[in-house]
mmCIF file of C-alpha atoms and ligand atoms in Angstrom:
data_model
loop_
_atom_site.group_PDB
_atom_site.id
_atom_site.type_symbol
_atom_site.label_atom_id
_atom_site.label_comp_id
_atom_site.label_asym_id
_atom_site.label_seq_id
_atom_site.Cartn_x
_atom_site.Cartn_y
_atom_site.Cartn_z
ATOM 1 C CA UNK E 1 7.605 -4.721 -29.970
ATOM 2 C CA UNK E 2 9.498 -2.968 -32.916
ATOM 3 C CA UNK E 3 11.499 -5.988 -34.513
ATOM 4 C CA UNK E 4 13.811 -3.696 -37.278
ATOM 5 C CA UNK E 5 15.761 -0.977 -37.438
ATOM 6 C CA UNK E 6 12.913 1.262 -38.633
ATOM 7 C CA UNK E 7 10.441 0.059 -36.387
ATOM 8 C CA UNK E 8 12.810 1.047 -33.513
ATOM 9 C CA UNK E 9 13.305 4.014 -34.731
ATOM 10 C CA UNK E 10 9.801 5.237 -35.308
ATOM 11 C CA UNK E 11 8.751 4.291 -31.579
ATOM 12 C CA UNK E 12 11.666 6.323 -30.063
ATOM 13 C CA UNK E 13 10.275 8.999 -32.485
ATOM 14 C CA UNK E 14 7.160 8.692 -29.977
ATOM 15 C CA UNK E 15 8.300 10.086 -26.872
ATOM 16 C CA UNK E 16 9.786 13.422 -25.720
ATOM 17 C CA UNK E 17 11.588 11.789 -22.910
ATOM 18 C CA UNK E 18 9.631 14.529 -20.476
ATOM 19 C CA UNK E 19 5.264 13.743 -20.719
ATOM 20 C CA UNK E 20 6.259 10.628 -22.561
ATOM 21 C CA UNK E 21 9.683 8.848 -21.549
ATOM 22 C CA UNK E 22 10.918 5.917 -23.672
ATOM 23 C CA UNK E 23 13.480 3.810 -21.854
ATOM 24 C CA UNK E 24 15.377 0.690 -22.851
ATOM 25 C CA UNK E 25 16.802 -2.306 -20.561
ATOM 26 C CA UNK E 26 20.399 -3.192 -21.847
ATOM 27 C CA UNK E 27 22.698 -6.351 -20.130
ATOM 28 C CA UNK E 28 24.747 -4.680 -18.175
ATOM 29 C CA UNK E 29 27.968 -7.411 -19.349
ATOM 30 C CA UNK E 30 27.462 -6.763 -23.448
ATOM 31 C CA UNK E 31 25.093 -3.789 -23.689
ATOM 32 C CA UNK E 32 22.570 -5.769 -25.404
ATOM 33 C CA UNK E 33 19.011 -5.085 -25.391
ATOM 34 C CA UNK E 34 16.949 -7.004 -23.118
ATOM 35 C CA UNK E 35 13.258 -4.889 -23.378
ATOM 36 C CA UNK E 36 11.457 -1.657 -23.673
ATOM 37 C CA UNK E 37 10.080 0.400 -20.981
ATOM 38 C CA UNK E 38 7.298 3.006 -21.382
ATOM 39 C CA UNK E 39 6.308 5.725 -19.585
ATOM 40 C CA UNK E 40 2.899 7.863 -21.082
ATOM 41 C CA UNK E 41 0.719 10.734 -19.788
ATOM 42 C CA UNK E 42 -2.613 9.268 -18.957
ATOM 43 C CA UNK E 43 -4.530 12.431 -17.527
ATOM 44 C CA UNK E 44 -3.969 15.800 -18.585
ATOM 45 C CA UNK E 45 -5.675 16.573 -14.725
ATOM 46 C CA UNK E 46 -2.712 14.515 -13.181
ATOM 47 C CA UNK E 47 0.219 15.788 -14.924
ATOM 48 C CA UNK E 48 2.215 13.477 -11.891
ATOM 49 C CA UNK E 49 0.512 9.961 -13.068
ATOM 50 C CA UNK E 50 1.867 8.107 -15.327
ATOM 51 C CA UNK E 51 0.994 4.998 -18.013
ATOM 52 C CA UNK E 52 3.788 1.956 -17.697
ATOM 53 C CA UNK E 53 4.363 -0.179 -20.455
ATOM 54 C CA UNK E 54 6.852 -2.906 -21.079
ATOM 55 C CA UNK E 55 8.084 -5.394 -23.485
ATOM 56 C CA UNK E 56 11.035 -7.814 -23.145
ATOM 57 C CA UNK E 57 12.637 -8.914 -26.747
ATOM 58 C CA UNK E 58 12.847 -12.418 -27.916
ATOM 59 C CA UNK E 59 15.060 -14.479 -25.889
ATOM 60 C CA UNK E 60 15.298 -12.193 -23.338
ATOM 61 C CA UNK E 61 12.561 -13.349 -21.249
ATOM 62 C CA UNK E 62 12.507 -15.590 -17.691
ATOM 63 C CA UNK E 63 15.031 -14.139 -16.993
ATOM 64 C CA UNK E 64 15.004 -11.320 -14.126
ATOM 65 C CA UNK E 65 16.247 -8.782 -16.713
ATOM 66 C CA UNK E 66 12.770 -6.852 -17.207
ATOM 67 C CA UNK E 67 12.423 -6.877 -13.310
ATOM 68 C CA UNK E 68 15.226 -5.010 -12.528
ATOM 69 C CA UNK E 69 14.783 -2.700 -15.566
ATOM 70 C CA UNK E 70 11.305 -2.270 -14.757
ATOM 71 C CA UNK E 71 12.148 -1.478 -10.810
ATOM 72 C CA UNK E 72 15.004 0.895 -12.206
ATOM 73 C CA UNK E 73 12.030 2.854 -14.478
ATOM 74 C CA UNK E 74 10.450 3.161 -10.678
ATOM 75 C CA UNK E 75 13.356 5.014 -9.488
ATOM 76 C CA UNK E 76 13.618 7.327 -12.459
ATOM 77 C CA UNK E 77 9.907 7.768 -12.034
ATOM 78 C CA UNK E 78 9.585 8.831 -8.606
ATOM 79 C CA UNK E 79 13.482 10.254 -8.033
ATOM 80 C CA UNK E 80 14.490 11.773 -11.737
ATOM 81 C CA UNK E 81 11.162 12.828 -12.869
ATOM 82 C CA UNK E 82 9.231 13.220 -9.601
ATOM 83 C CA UNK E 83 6.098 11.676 -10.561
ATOM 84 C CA UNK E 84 3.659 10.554 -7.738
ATOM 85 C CA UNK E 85 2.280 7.823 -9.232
ATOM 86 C CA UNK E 86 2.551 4.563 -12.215
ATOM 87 C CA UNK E 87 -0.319 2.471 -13.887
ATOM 88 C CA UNK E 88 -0.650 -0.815 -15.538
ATOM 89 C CA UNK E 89 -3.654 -1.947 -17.623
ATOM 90 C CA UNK E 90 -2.832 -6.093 -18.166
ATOM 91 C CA UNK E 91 -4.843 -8.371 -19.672
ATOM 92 C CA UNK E 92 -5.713 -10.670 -16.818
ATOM 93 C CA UNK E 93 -4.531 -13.850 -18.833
ATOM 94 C CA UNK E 94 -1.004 -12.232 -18.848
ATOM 95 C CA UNK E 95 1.165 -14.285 -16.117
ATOM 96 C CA UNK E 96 4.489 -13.004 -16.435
ATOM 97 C CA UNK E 97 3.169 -9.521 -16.693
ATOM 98 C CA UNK E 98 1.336 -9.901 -13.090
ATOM 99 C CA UNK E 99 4.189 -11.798 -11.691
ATOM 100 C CA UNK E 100 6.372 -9.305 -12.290
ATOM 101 C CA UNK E 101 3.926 -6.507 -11.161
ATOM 102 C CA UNK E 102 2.898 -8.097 -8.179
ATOM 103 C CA UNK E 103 7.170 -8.571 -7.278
ATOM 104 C CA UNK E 104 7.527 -5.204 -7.166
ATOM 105 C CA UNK E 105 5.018 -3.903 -5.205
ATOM 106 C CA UNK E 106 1.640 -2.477 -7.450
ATOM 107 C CA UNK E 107 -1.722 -3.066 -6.062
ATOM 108 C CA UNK E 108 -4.925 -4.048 -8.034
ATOM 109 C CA UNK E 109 -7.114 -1.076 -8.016
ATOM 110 C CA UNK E 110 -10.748 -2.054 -7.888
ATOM 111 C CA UNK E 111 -12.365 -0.239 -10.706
ATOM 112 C CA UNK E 112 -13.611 -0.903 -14.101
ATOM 113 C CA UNK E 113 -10.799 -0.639 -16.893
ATOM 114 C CA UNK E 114 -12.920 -0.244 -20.510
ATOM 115 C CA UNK E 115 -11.723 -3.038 -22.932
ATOM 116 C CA UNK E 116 -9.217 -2.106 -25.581
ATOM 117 C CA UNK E 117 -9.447 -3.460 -29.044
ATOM 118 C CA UNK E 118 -5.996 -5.823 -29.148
ATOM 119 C CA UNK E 119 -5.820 -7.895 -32.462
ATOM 120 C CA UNK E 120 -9.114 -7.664 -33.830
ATOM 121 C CA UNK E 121 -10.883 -8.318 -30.216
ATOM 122 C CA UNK E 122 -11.738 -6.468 -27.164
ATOM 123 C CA UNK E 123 -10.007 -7.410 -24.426
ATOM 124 C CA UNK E 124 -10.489 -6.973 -21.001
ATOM 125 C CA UNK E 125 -7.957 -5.434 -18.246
ATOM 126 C CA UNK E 126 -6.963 -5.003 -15.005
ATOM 127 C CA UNK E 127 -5.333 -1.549 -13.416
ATOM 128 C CA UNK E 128 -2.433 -2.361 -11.236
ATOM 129 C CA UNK E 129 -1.034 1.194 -9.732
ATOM 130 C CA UNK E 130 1.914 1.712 -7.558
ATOM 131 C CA UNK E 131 2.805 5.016 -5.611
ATOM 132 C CA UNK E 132 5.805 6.721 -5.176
ATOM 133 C CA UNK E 133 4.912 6.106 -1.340
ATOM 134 C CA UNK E 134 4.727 2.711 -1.758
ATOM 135 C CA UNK E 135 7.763 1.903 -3.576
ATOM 136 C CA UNK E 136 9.389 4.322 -0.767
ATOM 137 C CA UNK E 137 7.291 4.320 2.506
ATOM 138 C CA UNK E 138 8.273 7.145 4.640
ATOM 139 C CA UNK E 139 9.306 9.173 1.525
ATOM 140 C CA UNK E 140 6.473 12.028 2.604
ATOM 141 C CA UNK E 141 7.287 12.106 6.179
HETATM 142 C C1 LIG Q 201 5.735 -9.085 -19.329
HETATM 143 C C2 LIG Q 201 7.172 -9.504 -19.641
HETATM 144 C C3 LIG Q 201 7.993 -8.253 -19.911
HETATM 145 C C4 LIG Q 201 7.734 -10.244 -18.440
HETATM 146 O O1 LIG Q 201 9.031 -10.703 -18.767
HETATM 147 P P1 LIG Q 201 9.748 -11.809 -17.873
HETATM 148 O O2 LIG Q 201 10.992 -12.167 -18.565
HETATM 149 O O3 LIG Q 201 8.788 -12.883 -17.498
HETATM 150 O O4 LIG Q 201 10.045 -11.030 -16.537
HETATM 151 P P2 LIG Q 201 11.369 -11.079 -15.702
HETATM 152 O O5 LIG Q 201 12.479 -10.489 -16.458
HETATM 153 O O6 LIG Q 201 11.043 -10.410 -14.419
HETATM 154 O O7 LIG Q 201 11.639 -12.590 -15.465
HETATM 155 C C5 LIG Q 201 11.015 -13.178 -14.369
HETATM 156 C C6 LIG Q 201 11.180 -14.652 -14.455
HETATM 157 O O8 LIG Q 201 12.553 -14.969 -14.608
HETATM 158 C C7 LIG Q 201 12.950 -15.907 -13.613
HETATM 159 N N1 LIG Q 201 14.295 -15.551 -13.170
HETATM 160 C C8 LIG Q 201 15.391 -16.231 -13.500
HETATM 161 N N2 LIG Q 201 16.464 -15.634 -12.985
HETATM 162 C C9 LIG Q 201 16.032 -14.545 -12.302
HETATM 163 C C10 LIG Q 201 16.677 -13.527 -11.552
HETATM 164 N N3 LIG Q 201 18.017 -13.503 -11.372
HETATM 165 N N4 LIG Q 201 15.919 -12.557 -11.002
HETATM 166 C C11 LIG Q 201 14.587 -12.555 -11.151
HETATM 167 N N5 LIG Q 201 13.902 -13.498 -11.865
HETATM 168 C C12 LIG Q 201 14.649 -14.481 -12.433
HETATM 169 C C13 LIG Q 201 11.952 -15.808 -12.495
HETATM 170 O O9 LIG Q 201 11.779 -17.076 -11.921
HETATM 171 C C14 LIG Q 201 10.705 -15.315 -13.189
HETATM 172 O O10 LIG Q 201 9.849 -16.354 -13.558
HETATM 173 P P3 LIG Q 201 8.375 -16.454 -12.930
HETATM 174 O O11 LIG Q 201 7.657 -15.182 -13.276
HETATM 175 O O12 LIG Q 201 7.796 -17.647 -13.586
HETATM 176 O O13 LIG Q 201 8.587 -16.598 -11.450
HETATM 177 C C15 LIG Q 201 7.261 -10.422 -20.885
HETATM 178 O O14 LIG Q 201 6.498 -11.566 -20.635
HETATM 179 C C16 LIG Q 201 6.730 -9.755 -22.158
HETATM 180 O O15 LIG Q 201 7.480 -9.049 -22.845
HETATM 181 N N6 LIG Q 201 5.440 -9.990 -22.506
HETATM 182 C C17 LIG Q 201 4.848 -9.427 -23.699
HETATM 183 C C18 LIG Q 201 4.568 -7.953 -23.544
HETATM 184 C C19 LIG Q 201 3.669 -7.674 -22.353
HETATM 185 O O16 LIG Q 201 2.776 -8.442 -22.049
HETATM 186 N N7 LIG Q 201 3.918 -6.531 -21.715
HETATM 187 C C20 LIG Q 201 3.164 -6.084 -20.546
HETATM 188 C C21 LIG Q 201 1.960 -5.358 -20.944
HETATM 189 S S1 LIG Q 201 1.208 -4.654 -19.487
#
């Protein structure tokens, strides 16, 4: 999570807001910022599929706040920027980050995730996808 000025700055440097969209949750009642939401091409073969990540700021978690600004990213996703489909590599240690997956709908996809090297270890993950059909069944029809 970028915790200065700079830092902030240099990660919204990052995205392009069309491949890669960078997306913050603010309180609705004083504007203040609750989290970061990522979105990040994963596949140049599926230019549809995107990479979610998502950070909540200090204090700001337990909350609900990063579950309703991580359902609103699904509605840009699939509505604004008409992407098919979302994916979530999580550690599978990382509770609140499966709760809140799980609440809104992804699915574990059964396949092997290689580990990524995380502070100095490699760690191990599971993919969690959702569609744009299953956040909106019918949708196709
Ligand atoms: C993952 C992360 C964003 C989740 O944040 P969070 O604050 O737990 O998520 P929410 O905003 O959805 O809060 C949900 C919790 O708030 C509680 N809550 C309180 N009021 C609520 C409300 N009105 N609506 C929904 N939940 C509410 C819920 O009980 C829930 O707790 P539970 O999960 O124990 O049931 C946060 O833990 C984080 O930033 N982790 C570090 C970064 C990270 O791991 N990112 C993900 C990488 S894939």
């Amino acid at each position: 999570m970028p915790t200065t000025p700079a830092a902030f700055a240099a990660y919204v440097n990052r995205f392009d807001g069309v491949a890669a969209v960078g997306l913050v949750v603010c309180l609705r009642s004083t504007g203040e910022l609750a989290g970061i939401v990522n979105l990040r091409p994963v596949n140049r073969d599926d230019p549809l599929r995107r990479a979610i990540g998502f950070g909540a700021f200090s204090g700001m978690t337990g909350r609900g706040y990063m579950r309703e600004g991580v359902e609103l990213t699904l509605h840009i996703a699939f509505h604004r920027l008409n992407l098919d489909g979302l994916e979530a590599d999580i550690q599978p240690g990382n509770t609140a980050c499966l709760n809140l997956v799980k609440r809104l709908g992804f699915r574990r996809q059964d396949c092997s995730v290689p580990p990524i090297w995380i502070d100095g270890s490699w760690r191990h993950h599971e993919r969690w996808t959702i569609t744009r059909e299953m956040c909106y069944p019918g949708i196709l029809s």
